[in-house]
Coordinates of C-alpha atoms and ligand atoms in Angstrom, one line a residue:
X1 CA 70.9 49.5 62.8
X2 CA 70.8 48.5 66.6
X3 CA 72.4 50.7 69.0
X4 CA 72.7 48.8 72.5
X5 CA 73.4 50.5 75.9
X6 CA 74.0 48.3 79.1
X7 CA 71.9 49.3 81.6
X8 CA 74.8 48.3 84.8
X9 CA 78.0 48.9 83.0
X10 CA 78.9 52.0 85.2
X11 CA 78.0 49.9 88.4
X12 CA 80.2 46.9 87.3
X13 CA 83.0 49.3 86.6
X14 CA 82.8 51.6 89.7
X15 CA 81.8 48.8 92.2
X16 CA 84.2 45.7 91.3
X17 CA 87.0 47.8 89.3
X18 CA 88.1 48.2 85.4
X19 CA 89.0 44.4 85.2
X20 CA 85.8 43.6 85.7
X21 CA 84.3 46.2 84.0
X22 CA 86.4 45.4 80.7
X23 CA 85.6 41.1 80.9
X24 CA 82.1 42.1 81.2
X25 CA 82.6 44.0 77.6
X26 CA 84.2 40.8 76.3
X27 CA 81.4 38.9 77.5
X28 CA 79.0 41.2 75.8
X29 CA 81.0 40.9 72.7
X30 CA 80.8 37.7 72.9
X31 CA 77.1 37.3 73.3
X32 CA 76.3 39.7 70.9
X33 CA 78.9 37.9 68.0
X34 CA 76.3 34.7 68.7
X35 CA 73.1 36.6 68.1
X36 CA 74.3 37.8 64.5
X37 CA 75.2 36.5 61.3
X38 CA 78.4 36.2 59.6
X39 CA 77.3 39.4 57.3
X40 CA 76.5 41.4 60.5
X41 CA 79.1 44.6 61.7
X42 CA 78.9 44.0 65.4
X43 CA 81.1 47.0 66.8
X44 CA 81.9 48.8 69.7
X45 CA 81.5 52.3 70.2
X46 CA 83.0 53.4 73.1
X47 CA 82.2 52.7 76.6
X48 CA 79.7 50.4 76.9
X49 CA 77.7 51.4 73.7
X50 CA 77.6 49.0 70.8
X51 CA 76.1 48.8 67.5
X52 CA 75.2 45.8 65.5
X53 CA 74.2 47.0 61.4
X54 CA 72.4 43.9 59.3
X55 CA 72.9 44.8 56.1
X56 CA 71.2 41.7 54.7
X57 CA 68.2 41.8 56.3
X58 CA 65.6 42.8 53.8
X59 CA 62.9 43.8 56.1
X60 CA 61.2 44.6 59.2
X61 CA 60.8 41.8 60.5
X62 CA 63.9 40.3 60.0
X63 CA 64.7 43.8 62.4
X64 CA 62.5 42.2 65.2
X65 CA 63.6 38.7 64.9
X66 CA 67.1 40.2 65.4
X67 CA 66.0 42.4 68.2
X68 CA 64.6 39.4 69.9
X69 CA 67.5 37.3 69.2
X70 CA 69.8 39.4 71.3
X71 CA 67.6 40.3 74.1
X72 CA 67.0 36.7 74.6
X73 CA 70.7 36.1 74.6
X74 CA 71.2 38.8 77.2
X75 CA 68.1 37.0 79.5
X76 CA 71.2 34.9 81.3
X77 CA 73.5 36.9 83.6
X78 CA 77.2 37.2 83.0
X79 CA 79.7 35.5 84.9
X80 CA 82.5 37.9 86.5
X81 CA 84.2 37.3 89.3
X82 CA 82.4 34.2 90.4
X83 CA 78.8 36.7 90.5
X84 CA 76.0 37.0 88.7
X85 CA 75.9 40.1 86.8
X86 CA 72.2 40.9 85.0
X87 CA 73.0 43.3 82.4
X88 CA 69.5 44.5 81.0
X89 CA 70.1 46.8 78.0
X90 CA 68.7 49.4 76.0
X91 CA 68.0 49.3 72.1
X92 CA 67.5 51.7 69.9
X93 CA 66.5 50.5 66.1
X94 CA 66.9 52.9 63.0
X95 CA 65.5 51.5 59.5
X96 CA 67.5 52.2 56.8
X97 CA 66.3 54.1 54.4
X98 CA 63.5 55.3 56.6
X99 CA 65.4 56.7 59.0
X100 CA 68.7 57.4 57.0
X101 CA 70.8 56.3 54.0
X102 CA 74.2 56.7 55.5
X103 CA 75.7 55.1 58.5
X104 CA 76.5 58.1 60.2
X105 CA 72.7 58.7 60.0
X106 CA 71.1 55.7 61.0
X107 CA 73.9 55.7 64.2
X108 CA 73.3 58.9 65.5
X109 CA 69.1 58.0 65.3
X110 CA 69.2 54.6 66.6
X111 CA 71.1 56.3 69.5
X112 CA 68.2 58.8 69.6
X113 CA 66.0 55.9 70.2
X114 CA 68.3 54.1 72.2
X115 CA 68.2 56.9 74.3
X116 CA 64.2 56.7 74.8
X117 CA 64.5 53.4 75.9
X118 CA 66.7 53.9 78.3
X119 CA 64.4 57.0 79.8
X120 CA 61.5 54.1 79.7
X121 CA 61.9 50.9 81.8
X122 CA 59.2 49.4 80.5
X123 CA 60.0 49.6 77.1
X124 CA 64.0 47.7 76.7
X125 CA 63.5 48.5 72.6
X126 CA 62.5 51.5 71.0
X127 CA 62.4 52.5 67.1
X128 CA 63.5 56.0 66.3
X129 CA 60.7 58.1 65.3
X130 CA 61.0 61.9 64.0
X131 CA 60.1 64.4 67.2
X132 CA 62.9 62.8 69.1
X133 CA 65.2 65.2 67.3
X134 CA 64.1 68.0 68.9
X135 CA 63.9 65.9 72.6
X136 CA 67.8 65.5 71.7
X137 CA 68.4 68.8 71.1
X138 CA 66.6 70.2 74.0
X139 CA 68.5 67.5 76.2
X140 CA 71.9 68.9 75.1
X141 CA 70.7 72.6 75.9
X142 CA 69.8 71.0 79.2
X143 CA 73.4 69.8 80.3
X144 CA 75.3 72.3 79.5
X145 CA 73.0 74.7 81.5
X146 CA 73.2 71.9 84.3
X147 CA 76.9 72.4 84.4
X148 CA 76.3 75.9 85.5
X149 CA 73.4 76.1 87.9
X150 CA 75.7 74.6 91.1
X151 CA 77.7 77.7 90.9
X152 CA 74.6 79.9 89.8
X153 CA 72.7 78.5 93.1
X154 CA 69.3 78.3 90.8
X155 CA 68.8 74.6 92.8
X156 CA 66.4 75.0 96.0
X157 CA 64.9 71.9 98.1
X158 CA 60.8 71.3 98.7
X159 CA 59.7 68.8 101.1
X160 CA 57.1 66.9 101.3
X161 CA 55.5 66.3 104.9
X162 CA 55.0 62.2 106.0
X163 CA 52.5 61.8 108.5
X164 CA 50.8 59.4 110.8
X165 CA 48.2 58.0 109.3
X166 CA 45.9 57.5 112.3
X167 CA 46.8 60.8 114.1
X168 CA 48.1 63.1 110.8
X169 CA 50.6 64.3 112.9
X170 CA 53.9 65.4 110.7
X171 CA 56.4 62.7 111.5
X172 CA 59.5 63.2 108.8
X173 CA 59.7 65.3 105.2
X174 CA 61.0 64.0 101.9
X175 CA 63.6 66.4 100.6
X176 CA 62.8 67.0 96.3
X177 CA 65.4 68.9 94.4
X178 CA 63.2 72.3 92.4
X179 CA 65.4 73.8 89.4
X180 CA 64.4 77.6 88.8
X181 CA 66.0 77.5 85.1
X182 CA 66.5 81.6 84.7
X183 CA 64.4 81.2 81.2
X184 CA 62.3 77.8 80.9
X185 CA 61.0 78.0 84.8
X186 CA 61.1 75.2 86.6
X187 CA 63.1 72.2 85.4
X188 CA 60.9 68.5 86.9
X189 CA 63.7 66.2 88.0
X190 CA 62.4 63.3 86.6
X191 CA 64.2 65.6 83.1
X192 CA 67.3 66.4 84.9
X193 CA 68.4 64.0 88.1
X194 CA 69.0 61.1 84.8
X195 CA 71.1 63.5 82.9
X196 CA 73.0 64.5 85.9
X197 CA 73.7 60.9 86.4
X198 CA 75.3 60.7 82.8
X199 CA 77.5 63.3 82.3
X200 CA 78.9 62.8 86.3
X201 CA 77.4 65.6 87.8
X202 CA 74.9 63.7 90.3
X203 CA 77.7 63.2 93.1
X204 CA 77.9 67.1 93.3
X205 CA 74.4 67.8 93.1
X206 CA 74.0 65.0 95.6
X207 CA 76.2 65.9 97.7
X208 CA 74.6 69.9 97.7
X209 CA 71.0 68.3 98.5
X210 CA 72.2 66.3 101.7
X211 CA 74.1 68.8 102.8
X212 CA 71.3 71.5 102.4
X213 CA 68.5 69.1 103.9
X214 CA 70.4 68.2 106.8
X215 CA 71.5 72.0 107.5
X216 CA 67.3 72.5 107.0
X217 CA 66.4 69.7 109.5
X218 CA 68.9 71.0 112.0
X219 CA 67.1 74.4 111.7
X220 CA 63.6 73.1 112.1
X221 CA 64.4 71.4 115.6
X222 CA 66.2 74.7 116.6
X223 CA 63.3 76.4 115.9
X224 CA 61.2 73.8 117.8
X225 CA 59.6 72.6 114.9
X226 CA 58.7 68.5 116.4
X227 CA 59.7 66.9 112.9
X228 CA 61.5 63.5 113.4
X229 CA 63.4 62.8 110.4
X230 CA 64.4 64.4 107.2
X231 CA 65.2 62.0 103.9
X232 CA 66.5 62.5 100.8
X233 CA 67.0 60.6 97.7
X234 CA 70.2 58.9 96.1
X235 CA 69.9 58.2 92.7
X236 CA 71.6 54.9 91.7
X237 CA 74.8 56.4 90.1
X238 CA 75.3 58.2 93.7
X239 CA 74.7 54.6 95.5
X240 CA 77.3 53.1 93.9
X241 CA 80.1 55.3 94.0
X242 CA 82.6 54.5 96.3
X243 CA 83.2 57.7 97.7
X244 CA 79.4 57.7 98.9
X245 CA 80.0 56.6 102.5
X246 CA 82.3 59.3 103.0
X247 CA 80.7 62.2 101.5
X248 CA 77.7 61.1 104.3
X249 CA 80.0 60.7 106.9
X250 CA 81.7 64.3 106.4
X251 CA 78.5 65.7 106.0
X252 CA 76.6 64.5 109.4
X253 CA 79.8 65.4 111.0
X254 CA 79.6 69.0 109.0
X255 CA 76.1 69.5 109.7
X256 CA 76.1 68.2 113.4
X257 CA 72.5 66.5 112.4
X258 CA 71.6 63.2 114.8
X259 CA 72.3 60.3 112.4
X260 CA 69.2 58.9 113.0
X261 CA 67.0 61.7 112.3
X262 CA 68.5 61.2 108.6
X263 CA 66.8 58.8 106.3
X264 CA 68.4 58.0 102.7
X265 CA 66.1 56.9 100.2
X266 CA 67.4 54.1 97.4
X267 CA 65.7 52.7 94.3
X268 CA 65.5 49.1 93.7
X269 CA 66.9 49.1 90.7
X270 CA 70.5 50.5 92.5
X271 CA 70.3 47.4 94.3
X272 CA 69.8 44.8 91.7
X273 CA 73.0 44.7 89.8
X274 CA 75.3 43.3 92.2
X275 CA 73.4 42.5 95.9
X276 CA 76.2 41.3 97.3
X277 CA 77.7 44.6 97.0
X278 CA 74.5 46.5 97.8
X279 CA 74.2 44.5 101.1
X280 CA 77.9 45.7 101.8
X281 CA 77.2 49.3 101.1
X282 CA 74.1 49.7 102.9
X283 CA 75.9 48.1 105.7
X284 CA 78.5 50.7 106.2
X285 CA 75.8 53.4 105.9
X286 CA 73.8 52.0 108.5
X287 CA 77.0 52.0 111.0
X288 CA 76.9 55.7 110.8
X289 CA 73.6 55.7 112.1
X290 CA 71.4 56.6 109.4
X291 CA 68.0 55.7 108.4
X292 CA 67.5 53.5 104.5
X293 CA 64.7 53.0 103.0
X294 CA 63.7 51.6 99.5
X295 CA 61.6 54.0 97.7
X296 CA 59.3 52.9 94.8
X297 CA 58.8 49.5 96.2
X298 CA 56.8 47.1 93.8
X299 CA 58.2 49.3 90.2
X300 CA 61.6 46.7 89.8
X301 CA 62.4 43.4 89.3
X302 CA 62.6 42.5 93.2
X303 CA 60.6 41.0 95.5
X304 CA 60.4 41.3 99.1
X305 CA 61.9 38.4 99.9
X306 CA 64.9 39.6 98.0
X307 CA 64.7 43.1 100.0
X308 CA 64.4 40.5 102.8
X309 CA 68.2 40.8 102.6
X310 CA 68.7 44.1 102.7
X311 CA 69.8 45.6 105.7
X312 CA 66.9 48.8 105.4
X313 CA 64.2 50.1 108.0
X314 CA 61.7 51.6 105.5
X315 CA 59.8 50.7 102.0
X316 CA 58.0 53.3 100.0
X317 CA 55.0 52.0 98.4
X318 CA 55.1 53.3 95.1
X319 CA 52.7 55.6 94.0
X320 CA 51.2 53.7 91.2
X321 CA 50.1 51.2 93.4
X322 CA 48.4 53.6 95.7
X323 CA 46.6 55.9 92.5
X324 CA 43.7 53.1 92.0
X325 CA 43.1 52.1 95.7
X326 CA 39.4 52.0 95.8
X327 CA 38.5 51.7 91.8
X328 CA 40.6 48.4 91.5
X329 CA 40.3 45.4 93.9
X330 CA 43.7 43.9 92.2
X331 CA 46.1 46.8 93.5
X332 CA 43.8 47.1 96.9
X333 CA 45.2 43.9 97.7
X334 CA 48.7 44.3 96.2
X335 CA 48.8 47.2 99.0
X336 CA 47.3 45.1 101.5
X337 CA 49.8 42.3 100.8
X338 CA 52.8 44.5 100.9
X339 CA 52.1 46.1 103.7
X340 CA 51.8 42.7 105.3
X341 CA 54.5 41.1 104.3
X342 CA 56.9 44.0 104.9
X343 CA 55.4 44.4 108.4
X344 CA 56.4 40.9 109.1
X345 CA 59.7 41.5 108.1
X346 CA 60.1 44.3 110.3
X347 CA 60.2 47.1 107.7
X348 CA 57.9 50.4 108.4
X349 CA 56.0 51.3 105.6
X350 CA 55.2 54.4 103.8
X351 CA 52.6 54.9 101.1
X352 CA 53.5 57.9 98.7
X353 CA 51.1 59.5 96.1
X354 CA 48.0 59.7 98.3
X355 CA 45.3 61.8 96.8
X356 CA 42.3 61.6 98.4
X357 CA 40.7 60.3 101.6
X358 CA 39.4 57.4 100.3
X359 CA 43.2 56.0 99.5
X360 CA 44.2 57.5 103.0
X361 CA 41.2 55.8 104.6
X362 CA 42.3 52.1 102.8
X363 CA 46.3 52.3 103.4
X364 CA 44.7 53.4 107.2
X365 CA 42.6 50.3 107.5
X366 CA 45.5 47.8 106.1
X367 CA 47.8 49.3 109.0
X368 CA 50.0 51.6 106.6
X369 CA 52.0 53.6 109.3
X370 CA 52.9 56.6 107.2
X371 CA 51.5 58.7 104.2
X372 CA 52.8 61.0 102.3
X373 CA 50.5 63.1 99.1
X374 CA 49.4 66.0 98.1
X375 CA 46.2 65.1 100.2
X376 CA 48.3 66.3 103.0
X377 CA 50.3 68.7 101.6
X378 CA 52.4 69.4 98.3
X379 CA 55.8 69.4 98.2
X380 CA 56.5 72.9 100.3
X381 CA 59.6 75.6 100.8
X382 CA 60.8 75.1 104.5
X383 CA 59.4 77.8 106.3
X384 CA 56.0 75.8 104.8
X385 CA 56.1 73.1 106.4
X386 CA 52.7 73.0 108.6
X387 CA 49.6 70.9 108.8
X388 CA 47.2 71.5 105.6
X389 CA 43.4 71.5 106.8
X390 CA 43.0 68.2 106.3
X391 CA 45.4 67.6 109.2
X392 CA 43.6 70.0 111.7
X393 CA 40.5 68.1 111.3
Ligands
LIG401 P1 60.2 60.0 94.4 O1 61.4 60.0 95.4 O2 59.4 58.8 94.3 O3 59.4 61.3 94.9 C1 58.0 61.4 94.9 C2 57.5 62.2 93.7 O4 56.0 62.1 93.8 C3 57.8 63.7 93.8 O5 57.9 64.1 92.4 C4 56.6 64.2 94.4 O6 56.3 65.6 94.1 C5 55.5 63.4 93.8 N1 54.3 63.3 94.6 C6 54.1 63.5 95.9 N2 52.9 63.3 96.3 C7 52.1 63.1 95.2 C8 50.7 62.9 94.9 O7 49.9 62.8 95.8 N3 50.4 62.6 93.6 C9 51.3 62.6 92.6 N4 50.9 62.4 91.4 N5 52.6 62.9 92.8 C10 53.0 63.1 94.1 P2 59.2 65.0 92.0 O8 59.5 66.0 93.0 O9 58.9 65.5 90.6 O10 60.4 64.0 92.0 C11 60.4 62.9 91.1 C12 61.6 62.0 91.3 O11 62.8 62.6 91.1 C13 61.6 61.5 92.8 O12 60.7 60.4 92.9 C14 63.1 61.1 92.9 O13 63.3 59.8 92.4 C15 63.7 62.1 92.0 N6 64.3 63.2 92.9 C16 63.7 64.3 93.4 N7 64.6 65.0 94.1 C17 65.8 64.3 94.1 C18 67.1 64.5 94.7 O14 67.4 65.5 95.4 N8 68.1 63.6 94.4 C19 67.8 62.5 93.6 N9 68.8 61.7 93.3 N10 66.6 62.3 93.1 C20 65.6 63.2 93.3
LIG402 MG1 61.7 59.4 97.2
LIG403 MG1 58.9 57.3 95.3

């Protein structure tokens, strides 16, 4: 049993409307019909969840050569509206009778698995294994608590301090979301900003997080505190929406912040299914006034040339480039070469994840403006935010 997720279903939908949304469903029908056999059940679930069940197959192999068959039928992008769409999927794969002996069974753990691939970017196919019954269940305890902790106010904001890297002055702060879960402590985001995004919640989490940042920053300059800029995250859901531009535009009216103090950090990823439309959107952000940047630069499937086209003043070097600078020569000069090219194409840079001084010292030497890491300072609460030791040296 395959159970396939598309990866930009929800972007198609929300960013070039239902028709679009629905031809792209027939296309994946389509392609999925020519990856199977006669014998297969190819079906939809709902939204944009499918199943495929080979019943004939007598092994596992016969498993793989079917995985491989569709995910090399989804390598081409779909045609909709005279764009390229690239709709990258998740797969989850339950054996039967390994992994069940009914249908119902073998769905609900190939979803399971489905479901671990799609936490996993690296991994597009996953085969269901035991322990994720217990991630499942402690997923579903999760939302519905996540429903409630708007209202409950158990949300706070820490930020993380960017400085100069020749002078360690403290030039702007990241704003990360903290969850105080009243019984299991603190809740990472990397578990909760992804399930947010699925059951609709991130716009109203978002929109509590830039409202609350911008509030903070306007705070720190009344109390004199010389901080430049404040930035927060969008997850990709939150890019996409349509009613994004607004909600920013309400809010730097509500919150009387200076636009351009305000930097909004995207992933890649939100970028790549539809540029055209990602070029739009960052457009009409920029005209208010505010500050992008692309955070985790190097992780996706772009390049810089592509980013090239993107209308943004900032890339974040992502920290797994920056964690073996000084033990590997290879990622030394992926750094080096970054920050090279994205200096010539009039980006700043900013290098996250720096640990020691030895990484400080290298992103220093290849002309890395900014750095931000718990070698300067951890994520803090707001009446934190001062210079570590390491920055009064
Ligand atoms: P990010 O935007 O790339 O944030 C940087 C992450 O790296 C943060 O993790 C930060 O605490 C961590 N970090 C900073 N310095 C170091 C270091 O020197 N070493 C190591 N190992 N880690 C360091 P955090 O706070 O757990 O956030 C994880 C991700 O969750 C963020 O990645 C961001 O994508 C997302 N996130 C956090 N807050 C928000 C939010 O308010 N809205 C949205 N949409 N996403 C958020
Ligand atoms: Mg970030
Ligand atoms: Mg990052």
């Amino acid at each position: 049993m395959l159970y396939i997720d598309l990866n930009g279903f929800k972007q198609v939908n929300g960013g070039m409307g239902h028709q679009a949304g629905d031809e792209l469903l027939r296309l994946v029908a389509k392609r999925l019909k020519t990856s199977t056999r006669f014998s297969d059940v190819v079906g939809r679930l709902g939204g944009d969840e499918f199943v495929i069940g080979a019943s004939d197959l007598t092994d596992i192999k016969g498993g793989a050569a079917l995985v491989h068959k569709v995910l090399y039928n989804f390598g081409d992008p779909f045609t909709i509206n005279g764009r390229e769409i690239y709709c990258l999927q998740s797969i989850g794969v339950a054996h039967f009778s390994a992994d069940g002996n009914t249908a119902d069974l073998l769905i609900r753990n190939a979803d399971m698995a489905m479901y671990a691939a799609k936490q996993n970017k690296t991994r597009p196919v996953v085969v269901f294994e035991s322990h994720m019954l217990s991630v499942a269940a402690e997923r579903l305890d999760i939302e519905n608590d996540l429903r409630r902790v708007l209202a409950r106010q158990e949300f706070i904001l820490h930020y993380q301090p960017k400085v100069d890297s020749t002078t360690h002055e403290i030039l702007g702060a990241e704003a990360l979301i903290r969850w105080q879960h009243p019984e299991k402590g603190f809740v990472p985001p990397g578990s909760f900003i992804s399930l947010a995004e699925e059951c609709g919640l991130i716009m109203q989490i978002g929109e509590w997080t830039l409202r609350e940042a911008c509030a903070q920053f306007v705070k720190w300059r009344a109390n004199n505190i010389p901080i430049k800029s404040v930035s927060v995250n969008l997850s990709p859901t939150q890019f996409l929406d349509r009613g994004l531009v607004d909600v920013v535009q309400r809010i730097l009216t509500e919150t009387k912040i200076d636009p351009k103090c305000l930097e909004l950090e995207l992933t890649e990823g939100a970028m790549s299914v539809d540029i055209e439309r990602a070029i739009t959107t960052l457009g009409n952000l920029r005209a208010l006034g505010v500050k992008l940047s692309i955070d985790d630069v190097g992780t996706g499937y772009s390049s810089l040339a592509y980013l090239k086209r993107l209308p943004i003043d900032v890339v974040k070097i992502d920290r797994s480039f920056v964690k073996d600078l000084g033990n590997s020569p290879a990622d030394s000069q992926i750094v080096g070469a970054i920050i090279t090219l994205a200096d010539r194409l009039g980006f700043n840079v900013v290098a996250e994840g720096v640990e020691n001084d030895e990484q400080a010292d290298i992103l220093k030497a290849s002309q890395c403006e900014l750095l931000q890491g718990y070698l300067f300072s951890r994520p803090v609460d707001p009446t934190n935010l001062h210079p570590s030791s390491r920055l009064n040296a």
